[in-house]
Amino acid sequence: MFARSKSADGFTLIELLMVIVIASILGVGVVQFIVHSMQGVLDTAGRQQMAVTGALLAERITREMREALPNSVRVFSMNGATDNCVEWIPIIGAANYIDEVGSGAVTDWQVMVPEANESVSGYVAVYPIMVEALYPNGVNQAITPAVITFPAGALATVDLSGQTFPADSPNRRYFVVTEPESLCFISGYLYRYSSYGFDLNVGSSQTSGVRQTVAGGIGSGLFDFLPSSLVRNAVLSMQISMVSSTEESVSINQQVQVRNVP
């Protein structure tokens, strides 16, 4: 019979240490692979979230501009930034009028009501072809200085208190609007300003109104407005840069056609 050697009974200390070292190296590699894979998934999800947020902001601004009174859109600068704000006058109703308004002061005015089943209150704008005729409002302006209430029904006679409009609309169309509103990119946020009234000096009265936070996580925002011409509508361009906590950024560029048929 053969004698059994002592080395066949187990592992030596050196062999155990080598196994532990090799297993540790493999374990660290596997852990690092999992960590990097998970970080990649999280980074991708973060970029997608930023892209979705930026797209939603651009879509929201687009919807706002499509309800803007013709020729009421203005781009301006605020808080030391450049062209970081846009202002417009929102439309809440529109219809046609019967009596002419371009021949003098208007008192009792026969119109078709914007909403037949409910009353509508707002400022009245007729043929807004110039920004100066909207900011500020007043006598001989394209917009009334006071809120007008239209009763429910198909036709109505409203009191304009002697308002004088610059001219008749070719299609005898009028708009019911609210006070101007603004959107501004300031210090990483998009703010909405409202209830600050009409002001010819753009950007000077927003801080006197109501400010609401629309979104955060914004690196920068820029607006550019191209006025209309005889062959095209006005165009509002926007550039929005979304920034994550890890300093990654996603840029959104979008253009909006602003209707210009008063």
PDB file of C-alpha atoms in Angstrom:
ATOM      1  CA  MET A   1       0.000   0.000   0.000  1.00  0.00           C
ATOM      2  CA  PHE A   2       1.028   3.566  -0.678  1.00  0.00           C
ATOM      3  CA  ALA A   3       1.506   6.064   2.117  1.00  0.00           C
ATOM      4  CA  ARG A   4      -0.816   9.123   2.018  1.00  0.00           C
ATOM      5  CA  SER A   5       0.991  12.451   2.001  1.00  0.00           C
ATOM      6  CA  LYS A   6       0.043  15.211   4.413  1.00  0.00           C
ATOM      7  CA  SER A   7      -0.493  17.701   1.561  1.00  0.00           C
ATOM      8  CA  ALA A   8      -3.454  15.670   0.327  1.00  0.00           C
ATOM      9  CA  ASP A   9      -5.416  16.359   3.512  1.00  0.00           C
ATOM     10  CA  GLY A  10      -6.285  20.080   2.650  1.00  0.00           C
ATOM     11  CA  PHE A  11      -5.035  23.438   1.361  1.00  0.00           C
ATOM     12  CA  THR A  12      -2.025  25.311   2.482  1.00  0.00           C
ATOM     13  CA  LEU A  13      -2.283  28.831   3.890  1.00  0.00           C
ATOM     14  CA  ILE A  14      -0.713  30.285   0.765  1.00  0.00           C
ATOM     15  CA  GLU A  15      -3.282  28.548  -1.424  1.00  0.00           C
ATOM     16  CA  LEU A  16      -6.133  29.919   0.690  1.00  0.00           C
ATOM     17  CA  LEU A  17      -4.705  33.432   0.516  1.00  0.00           C
ATOM     18  CA  MET A  18      -4.373  33.187  -3.253  1.00  0.00           C
ATOM     19  CA  VAL A  19      -8.003  32.034  -3.564  1.00  0.00           C
ATOM     20  CA  ILE A  20      -9.191  34.904  -1.351  1.00  0.00           C
ATOM     21  CA  VAL A  21      -7.210  37.468  -3.337  1.00  0.00           C
ATOM     22  CA  ILE A  22      -8.455  36.174  -6.679  1.00  0.00           C
ATOM     23  CA  ALA A  23     -12.064  36.011  -5.441  1.00  0.00           C
ATOM     24  CA  SER A  24     -11.782  39.581  -4.094  1.00  0.00           C
ATOM     25  CA  ILE A  25     -10.465  40.856  -7.424  1.00  0.00           C
ATOM     26  CA  LEU A  26     -13.282  39.110  -9.280  1.00  0.00           C
ATOM     27  CA  GLY A  27     -15.834  40.420  -6.767  1.00  0.00           C
ATOM     28  CA  VAL A  28     -14.619  44.005  -7.118  1.00  0.00           C
ATOM     29  CA  GLY A  29     -14.786  43.710 -10.892  1.00  0.00           C
ATOM     30  CA  VAL A  30     -18.331  42.337 -10.791  1.00  0.00           C
ATOM     31  CA  VAL A  31     -19.458  45.032  -8.351  1.00  0.00           C
ATOM     32  CA  GLN A  32     -17.904  47.786 -10.470  1.00  0.00           C
ATOM     33  CA  PHE A  33     -19.593  46.375 -13.564  1.00  0.00           C
ATOM     34  CA  ILE A  34     -22.979  46.360 -11.821  1.00  0.00           C
ATOM     35  CA  VAL A  35     -22.438  49.880 -10.404  1.00  0.00           C
ATOM     36  CA  HIS A  36     -21.462  51.319 -13.786  1.00  0.00           C
ATOM     37  CA  SER A  37     -24.372  49.544 -15.477  1.00  0.00           C
ATOM     38  CA  MET A  38     -26.851  50.913 -12.944  1.00  0.00           C
ATOM     39  CA  GLN A  39     -25.311  54.384 -13.196  1.00  0.00           C
ATOM     40  CA  GLY A  40     -25.688  54.243 -16.962  1.00  0.00           C
ATOM     41  CA  VAL A  41     -29.354  53.315 -16.570  1.00  0.00           C
ATOM     42  CA  LEU A  42     -29.887  56.163 -14.091  1.00  0.00           C
ATOM     43  CA  ASP A  43     -28.069  58.670 -16.345  1.00  0.00           C
ATOM     44  CA  THR A  44     -30.153  57.598 -19.336  1.00  0.00           C
ATOM     45  CA  ALA A  45     -33.352  57.922 -17.318  1.00  0.00           C
ATOM     46  CA  GLY A  46     -32.236  61.370 -16.121  1.00  0.00           C
ATOM     47  CA  ARG A  47     -31.551  62.534 -19.668  1.00  0.00           C
ATOM     48  CA  GLN A  48     -34.924  61.225 -20.801  1.00  0.00           C
ATOM     49  CA  GLN A  49     -36.611  63.023 -17.910  1.00  0.00           C
ATOM     50  CA  MET A  50     -34.890  66.286 -18.821  1.00  0.00           C
ATOM     51  CA  ALA A  51     -35.827  65.855 -22.484  1.00  0.00           C
ATOM     52  CA  VAL A  52     -39.465  65.143 -21.589  1.00  0.00           C
ATOM     53  CA  THR A  53     -39.611  68.137 -19.213  1.00  0.00           C
ATOM     54  CA  GLY A  54     -38.088  70.445 -21.831  1.00  0.00           C
ATOM     55  CA  ALA A  55     -40.478  69.181 -24.499  1.00  0.00           C
ATOM     56  CA  LEU A  56     -43.467  69.704 -22.192  1.00  0.00           C
ATOM     57  CA  LEU A  57     -42.337  73.275 -21.435  1.00  0.00           C
ATOM     58  CA  ALA A  58     -41.911  74.002 -25.141  1.00  0.00           C
ATOM     59  CA  GLU A  59     -45.358  72.551 -25.858  1.00  0.00           C
ATOM     60  CA  ARG A  60     -46.926  74.602 -23.072  1.00  0.00           C
ATOM     61  CA  ILE A  61     -45.392  77.823 -24.390  1.00  0.00           C
ATOM     62  CA  THR A  62     -46.527  76.859 -27.898  1.00  0.00           C
ATOM     63  CA  ARG A  63     -50.131  76.466 -26.715  1.00  0.00           C
ATOM     64  CA  GLU A  64     -49.967  79.842 -24.953  1.00  0.00           C
ATOM     65  CA  MET A  65     -48.716  81.593 -28.087  1.00  0.00           C
ATOM     66  CA  ARG A  66     -51.433  80.069 -30.236  1.00  0.00           C
ATOM     67  CA  GLU A  67     -53.990  81.801 -28.002  1.00  0.00           C
ATOM     68  CA  ALA A  68     -52.209  85.162 -28.127  1.00  0.00           C
ATOM     69  CA  LEU A  69     -53.902  88.280 -29.471  1.00  0.00           C
ATOM     70  CA  PRO A  70     -52.410  89.119 -32.894  1.00  0.00           C
ATOM     71  CA  ASN A  71     -49.493  91.560 -32.685  1.00  0.00           C
ATOM     72  CA  SER A  72     -49.395  91.384 -28.885  1.00  0.00           C
ATOM     73  CA  VAL A  73     -46.277  89.198 -28.512  1.00  0.00           C
ATOM     74  CA  ARG A  74     -43.153  90.957 -27.211  1.00  0.00           C
ATOM     75  CA  VAL A  75     -39.729  89.548 -26.221  1.00  0.00           C
ATOM     76  CA  PHE A  76     -37.774  91.393 -23.542  1.00  0.00           C
ATOM     77  CA  SER A  77     -34.949  91.065 -21.024  1.00  0.00           C
ATOM     78  CA  MET A  78     -35.267  90.862 -17.247  1.00  0.00           C
ATOM     79  CA  ASN A  79     -32.976  90.402 -14.207  1.00  0.00           C
ATOM     80  CA  GLY A  80     -29.786  90.979 -16.171  1.00  0.00           C
ATOM     81  CA  ALA A  81     -30.404  88.229 -18.738  1.00  0.00           C
ATOM     82  CA  THR A  82     -30.909  88.758 -22.482  1.00  0.00           C
ATOM     83  CA  ASP A  83     -34.235  88.027 -24.206  1.00  0.00           C
ATOM     84  CA  ASN A  84     -35.259  85.628 -21.426  1.00  0.00           C
ATOM     85  CA  CYS A  85     -38.938  86.725 -21.307  1.00  0.00           C
ATOM     86  CA  VAL A  86     -41.938  86.739 -23.616  1.00  0.00           C
ATOM     87  CA  GLU A  87     -45.159  88.713 -23.100  1.00  0.00           C
ATOM     88  CA  TRP A  88     -48.526  88.315 -24.787  1.00  0.00           C
ATOM     89  CA  ILE A  89     -52.224  89.157 -24.349  1.00  0.00           C
ATOM     90  CA  PRO A  90     -54.331  85.963 -23.954  1.00  0.00           C
ATOM     91  CA  ILE A  91     -57.584  85.580 -25.900  1.00  0.00           C
ATOM     92  CA  ILE A  92     -60.572  84.190 -23.985  1.00  0.00           C
ATOM     93  CA  GLY A  93     -63.201  84.675 -26.689  1.00  0.00           C
ATOM     94  CA  ALA A  94     -63.870  86.058 -30.157  1.00  0.00           C
ATOM     95  CA  ALA A  95     -66.872  86.817 -32.358  1.00  0.00           C
ATOM     96  CA  ASN A  96     -68.167  89.299 -34.942  1.00  0.00           C
ATOM     97  CA  TYR A  97     -69.763  92.688 -34.407  1.00  0.00           C
ATOM     98  CA  ILE A  98     -72.621  94.344 -36.294  1.00  0.00           C
ATOM     99  CA  ASP A  99     -72.198  98.100 -35.752  1.00  0.00           C
ATOM    100  CA  GLU A 100     -69.159  99.844 -37.229  1.00  0.00           C
ATOM    101  CA  VAL A 101     -66.568 101.139 -34.769  1.00  0.00           C
ATOM    102  CA  GLY A 102     -64.123 103.019 -36.970  1.00  0.00           C
ATOM    103  CA  SER A 103     -66.310 106.071 -37.550  1.00  0.00           C
ATOM    104  CA  GLY A 104     -66.195 107.606 -34.069  1.00  0.00           C
ATOM    105  CA  ALA A 105     -66.931 107.005 -30.399  1.00  0.00           C
ATOM    106  CA  VAL A 106     -68.815 103.790 -29.622  1.00  0.00           C
ATOM    107  CA  THR A 107     -71.381 103.562 -26.831  1.00  0.00           C
ATOM    108  CA  ASP A 108     -74.150 101.015 -27.476  1.00  0.00           C
ATOM    109  CA  TRP A 109     -72.502  98.320 -29.564  1.00  0.00           C
ATOM    110  CA  GLN A 110     -74.392  95.434 -31.200  1.00  0.00           C
ATOM    111  CA  VAL A 111     -72.345  92.242 -31.362  1.00  0.00           C
ATOM    112  CA  MET A 112     -72.530  88.500 -31.602  1.00  0.00           C
ATOM    113  CA  VAL A 113     -71.688  87.007 -28.190  1.00  0.00           C
ATOM    114  CA  PRO A 114     -68.516  84.855 -27.913  1.00  0.00           C
ATOM    115  CA  GLU A 115     -70.225  82.180 -25.774  1.00  0.00           C
ATOM    116  CA  ALA A 116     -73.951  81.809 -26.407  1.00  0.00           C
ATOM    117  CA  ASN A 117     -74.701  79.891 -23.196  1.00  0.00           C
ATOM    118  CA  GLU A 118     -72.705  81.925 -20.674  1.00  0.00           C
ATOM    119  CA  SER A 119     -71.545  85.458 -20.016  1.00  0.00           C
ATOM    120  CA  VAL A 120     -67.978  86.506 -20.831  1.00  0.00           C
ATOM    121  CA  SER A 121     -66.022  89.380 -19.285  1.00  0.00           C
ATOM    122  CA  GLY A 122     -62.784  90.874 -20.563  1.00  0.00           C
ATOM    123  CA  TYR A 123     -61.149  93.693 -22.467  1.00  0.00           C
ATOM    124  CA  VAL A 124     -62.315  94.200 -26.058  1.00  0.00           C
ATOM    125  CA  ALA A 125     -59.777  94.411 -28.889  1.00  0.00           C
ATOM    126  CA  VAL A 126     -60.672  95.433 -32.443  1.00  0.00           C
ATOM    127  CA  TYR A 127     -58.226  95.220 -35.360  1.00  0.00           C
ATOM    128  CA  PRO A 128     -54.977  95.007 -33.337  1.00  0.00           C
ATOM    129  CA  ILE A 129     -52.457  95.722 -36.080  1.00  0.00           C
ATOM    130  CA  MET A 130     -49.869  97.598 -33.994  1.00  0.00           C
ATOM    131  CA  VAL A 131     -48.227  96.818 -30.657  1.00  0.00           C
ATOM    132  CA  GLU A 132     -48.447 100.502 -29.698  1.00  0.00           C
ATOM    133  CA  ALA A 133     -52.237 100.305 -30.013  1.00  0.00           C
ATOM    134  CA  LEU A 134     -52.350  97.602 -27.310  1.00  0.00           C
ATOM    135  CA  TYR A 135     -49.802  98.788 -24.720  1.00  0.00           C
ATOM    136  CA  PRO A 136     -51.077 100.802 -22.942  1.00  0.00           C
ATOM    137  CA  ASN A 137     -54.792 100.589 -23.602  1.00  0.00           C
ATOM    138  CA  GLY A 138     -56.958 103.694 -23.641  1.00  0.00           C
ATOM    139  CA  VAL A 139     -58.930 106.105 -25.838  1.00  0.00           C
ATOM    140  CA  ASN A 140     -58.240 105.704 -29.564  1.00  0.00           C
ATOM    141  CA  GLN A 141     -56.520 102.401 -28.878  1.00  0.00           C
ATOM    142  CA  ALA A 142     -57.299  98.973 -30.332  1.00  0.00           C
ATOM    143  CA  ILE A 143     -58.268  97.703 -26.881  1.00  0.00           C
ATOM    144  CA  THR A 144     -60.744  99.082 -24.325  1.00  0.00           C
ATOM    145  CA  PRO A 145     -59.412 100.563 -21.058  1.00  0.00           C
ATOM    146  CA  ALA A 146     -62.013  98.708 -18.984  1.00  0.00           C
ATOM    147  CA  VAL A 147     -63.429  95.198 -18.744  1.00  0.00           C
ATOM    148  CA  ILE A 148     -66.628  94.640 -20.748  1.00  0.00           C
ATOM    149  CA  THR A 149     -69.232  91.997 -19.801  1.00  0.00           C
ATOM    150  CA  PHE A 150     -71.108  90.185 -22.560  1.00  0.00           C
ATOM    151  CA  PRO A 151     -74.375  88.564 -21.405  1.00  0.00           C
ATOM    152  CA  ALA A 152     -75.368  85.049 -22.382  1.00  0.00           C
ATOM    153  CA  GLY A 153     -77.246  84.762 -25.660  1.00  0.00           C
ATOM    154  CA  ALA A 154     -76.637  84.964 -29.394  1.00  0.00           C
ATOM    155  CA  LEU A 155     -76.741  88.779 -29.797  1.00  0.00           C
ATOM    156  CA  ALA A 156     -76.150  91.568 -27.310  1.00  0.00           C
ATOM    157  CA  THR A 157     -75.802  95.326 -26.995  1.00  0.00           C
ATOM    158  CA  VAL A 158     -72.880  96.357 -24.772  1.00  0.00           C
ATOM    159  CA  ASP A 159     -71.850  99.763 -23.471  1.00  0.00           C
ATOM    160  CA  LEU A 160     -68.317 100.797 -24.495  1.00  0.00           C
ATOM    161  CA  SER A 161     -68.611 104.209 -22.787  1.00  0.00           C
ATOM    162  CA  GLY A 162     -67.586 106.211 -25.830  1.00  0.00           C
ATOM    163  CA  GLN A 163     -64.531 104.130 -26.762  1.00  0.00           C
ATOM    164  CA  THR A 164     -62.818 105.163 -30.007  1.00  0.00           C
ATOM    165  CA  PHE A 165     -61.064 102.456 -32.030  1.00  0.00           C
ATOM    166  CA  PRO A 166     -58.471 103.288 -34.722  1.00  0.00           C
ATOM    167  CA  ALA A 167     -60.266 101.381 -37.490  1.00  0.00           C
ATOM    168  CA  ASP A 168     -62.830  98.733 -38.325  1.00  0.00           C
ATOM    169  CA  SER A 169     -61.756  95.134 -38.745  1.00  0.00           C
ATOM    170  CA  PRO A 170     -62.175  94.064 -42.402  1.00  0.00           C
ATOM    171  CA  ASN A 171     -64.126  91.020 -41.203  1.00  0.00           C
ATOM    172  CA  ARG A 172     -65.780  92.908 -38.324  1.00  0.00           C
ATOM    173  CA  ARG A 173     -64.107  90.607 -35.838  1.00  0.00           C
ATOM    174  CA  TYR A 174     -63.415  91.437 -32.213  1.00  0.00           C
ATOM    175  CA  PHE A 175     -61.519  89.646 -29.446  1.00  0.00           C
ATOM    176  CA  VAL A 176     -62.179  89.386 -25.716  1.00  0.00           C
ATOM    177  CA  VAL A 177     -58.881  89.275 -23.839  1.00  0.00           C
ATOM    178  CA  THR A 178     -57.395  89.365 -20.360  1.00  0.00           C
ATOM    179  CA  GLU A 179     -54.494  91.432 -19.024  1.00  0.00           C
ATOM    180  CA  PRO A 180     -51.033  90.637 -20.447  1.00  0.00           C
ATOM    181  CA  GLU A 181     -49.040  87.712 -19.108  1.00  0.00           C
ATOM    182  CA  SER A 182     -45.333  86.886 -19.282  1.00  0.00           C
ATOM    183  CA  LEU A 183     -43.046  83.856 -19.051  1.00  0.00           C
ATOM    184  CA  CYS A 184     -39.450  84.399 -17.893  1.00  0.00           C
ATOM    185  CA  PHE A 185     -36.405  82.153 -17.464  1.00  0.00           C
ATOM    186  CA  ILE A 186     -34.702  83.401 -14.283  1.00  0.00           C
ATOM    187  CA  SER A 187     -32.035  81.681 -12.132  1.00  0.00           C
ATOM    188  CA  GLY A 188     -32.859  78.116 -13.142  1.00  0.00           C
ATOM    189  CA  TYR A 189     -36.656  78.515 -13.079  1.00  0.00           C
ATOM    190  CA  LEU A 190     -39.454  79.379 -15.482  1.00  0.00           C
ATOM    191  CA  TYR A 191     -41.786  81.944 -13.888  1.00  0.00           C
ATOM    192  CA  ARG A 192     -45.195  83.166 -14.998  1.00  0.00           C
ATOM    193  CA  TYR A 193     -46.201  86.775 -14.313  1.00  0.00           C
ATOM    194  CA  SER A 194     -49.804  87.981 -14.431  1.00  0.00           C
ATOM    195  CA  SER A 195     -52.165  90.673 -13.077  1.00  0.00           C
ATOM    196  CA  TYR A 196     -49.704  93.531 -13.617  1.00  0.00           C
ATOM    197  CA  GLY A 197     -51.724  95.520 -16.158  1.00  0.00           C
ATOM    198  CA  PHE A 198     -50.898  97.099 -19.503  1.00  0.00           C
ATOM    199  CA  ASP A 199     -47.606  98.955 -19.893  1.00  0.00           C
ATOM    200  CA  LEU A 200     -46.017 100.318 -23.065  1.00  0.00           C
ATOM    201  CA  ASN A 201     -42.553  99.989 -21.478  1.00  0.00           C
ATOM    202  CA  VAL A 202     -42.024  96.272 -21.766  1.00  0.00           C
ATOM    203  CA  GLY A 203     -40.526  94.519 -18.736  1.00  0.00           C
ATOM    204  CA  SER A 204     -41.010  97.379 -16.284  1.00  0.00           C
ATOM    205  CA  SER A 205     -44.164  96.233 -14.463  1.00  0.00           C
ATOM    206  CA  GLN A 206     -44.028  92.411 -14.236  1.00  0.00           C
ATOM    207  CA  THR A 207     -42.671  92.414 -10.678  1.00  0.00           C
ATOM    208  CA  SER A 208     -45.741  94.323  -9.472  1.00  0.00           C
ATOM    209  CA  GLY A 209     -48.014  91.427 -10.409  1.00  0.00           C
ATOM    210  CA  VAL A 210     -48.426  87.805  -9.369  1.00  0.00           C
ATOM    211  CA  ARG A 211     -45.505  85.405  -9.907  1.00  0.00           C
ATOM    212  CA  GLN A 212     -45.949  81.633 -10.174  1.00  0.00           C
ATOM    213  CA  THR A 213     -43.260  78.976 -10.596  1.00  0.00           C
ATOM    214  CA  VAL A 214     -43.847  76.862 -13.699  1.00  0.00           C
ATOM    215  CA  ALA A 215     -40.754  74.619 -13.696  1.00  0.00           C
ATOM    216  CA  GLY A 216     -37.234  74.257 -12.314  1.00  0.00           C
ATOM    217  CA  GLY A 217     -34.005  72.574 -13.380  1.00  0.00           C
ATOM    218  CA  ILE A 218     -33.488  75.023 -16.244  1.00  0.00           C
ATOM    219  CA  GLY A 219     -29.964  76.017 -17.215  1.00  0.00           C
ATOM    220  CA  SER A 220     -30.942  78.810 -19.571  1.00  0.00           C
ATOM    221  CA  GLY A 221     -33.812  80.014 -21.741  1.00  0.00           C
ATOM    222  CA  LEU A 222     -33.869  82.323 -24.729  1.00  0.00           C
ATOM    223  CA  PHE A 223     -36.651  83.758 -26.892  1.00  0.00           C
ATOM    224  CA  ASP A 224     -36.436  85.340 -30.335  1.00  0.00           C
ATOM    225  CA  PHE A 225     -39.382  86.915 -32.130  1.00  0.00           C
ATOM    226  CA  LEU A 226     -39.601  87.474 -35.878  1.00  0.00           C
ATOM    227  CA  PRO A 227     -42.471  89.841 -36.774  1.00  0.00           C
ATOM    228  CA  SER A 228     -44.944  88.926 -39.474  1.00  0.00           C
ATOM    229  CA  SER A 229     -44.772  90.016 -43.094  1.00  0.00           C
ATOM    230  CA  LEU A 230     -47.192  90.025 -46.011  1.00  0.00           C
ATOM    231  CA  VAL A 231     -46.357  86.408 -46.859  1.00  0.00           C
ATOM    232  CA  ARG A 232     -46.051  84.689 -43.458  1.00  0.00           C
ATOM    233  CA  ASN A 233     -47.151  84.744 -39.832  1.00  0.00           C
ATOM    234  CA  ALA A 234     -44.936  85.880 -36.993  1.00  0.00           C
ATOM    235  CA  VAL A 235     -42.541  83.272 -35.566  1.00  0.00           C
ATOM    236  CA  LEU A 236     -41.449  82.855 -31.938  1.00  0.00           C
ATOM    237  CA  SER A 237     -38.269  80.797 -31.472  1.00  0.00           C
ATOM    238  CA  MET A 238     -37.284  79.369 -28.089  1.00  0.00           C
ATOM    239  CA  GLN A 239     -34.141  77.672 -26.822  1.00  0.00           C
ATOM    240  CA  ILE A 240     -34.431  75.804 -23.519  1.00  0.00           C
ATOM    241  CA  SER A 241     -31.508  74.099 -21.777  1.00  0.00           C
ATOM    242  CA  MET A 242     -32.393  71.634 -19.009  1.00  0.00           C
ATOM    243  CA  VAL A 243     -29.675  70.809 -16.438  1.00  0.00           C
ATOM    244  CA  SER A 244     -29.505  67.825 -14.044  1.00  0.00           C
ATOM    245  CA  SER A 245     -27.892  67.592 -10.607  1.00  0.00           C
ATOM    246  CA  THR A 246     -24.856  65.956 -12.258  1.00  0.00           C
ATOM    247  CA  GLU A 247     -24.411  68.977 -14.562  1.00  0.00           C
ATOM    248  CA  GLU A 248     -25.616  67.113 -17.647  1.00  0.00           C
ATOM    249  CA  SER A 249     -27.761  69.162 -20.013  1.00  0.00           C
ATOM    250  CA  VAL A 250     -30.346  68.668 -22.743  1.00  0.00           C
ATOM    251  CA  SER A 251     -31.256  71.441 -25.197  1.00  0.00           C
ATOM    252  CA  ILE A 252     -34.697  71.948 -26.759  1.00  0.00           C
ATOM    253  CA  ASN A 253     -35.175  74.231 -29.778  1.00  0.00           C
ATOM    254  CA  GLN A 254     -38.659  74.991 -31.089  1.00  0.00           C
ATOM    255  CA  GLN A 255     -40.412  77.518 -33.282  1.00  0.00           C
ATOM    256  CA  VAL A 256     -44.035  78.613 -32.991  1.00  0.00           C
ATOM    257  CA  GLN A 257     -46.086  80.301 -35.675  1.00  0.00           C
ATOM    258  CA  VAL A 258     -48.073  83.115 -34.049  1.00  0.00           C
ATOM    259  CA  ARG A 259     -51.255  83.901 -35.915  1.00  0.00           C
ATOM    260  CA  ASN A 260     -51.396  87.396 -37.245  1.00  0.00           C
ATOM    261  CA  VAL A 261     -54.905  87.809 -38.671  1.00  0.00           C
ATOM    262  CA  PRO A 262     -56.608  90.548 -36.639  1.00  0.00           C
TER     263      PRO A 262
END
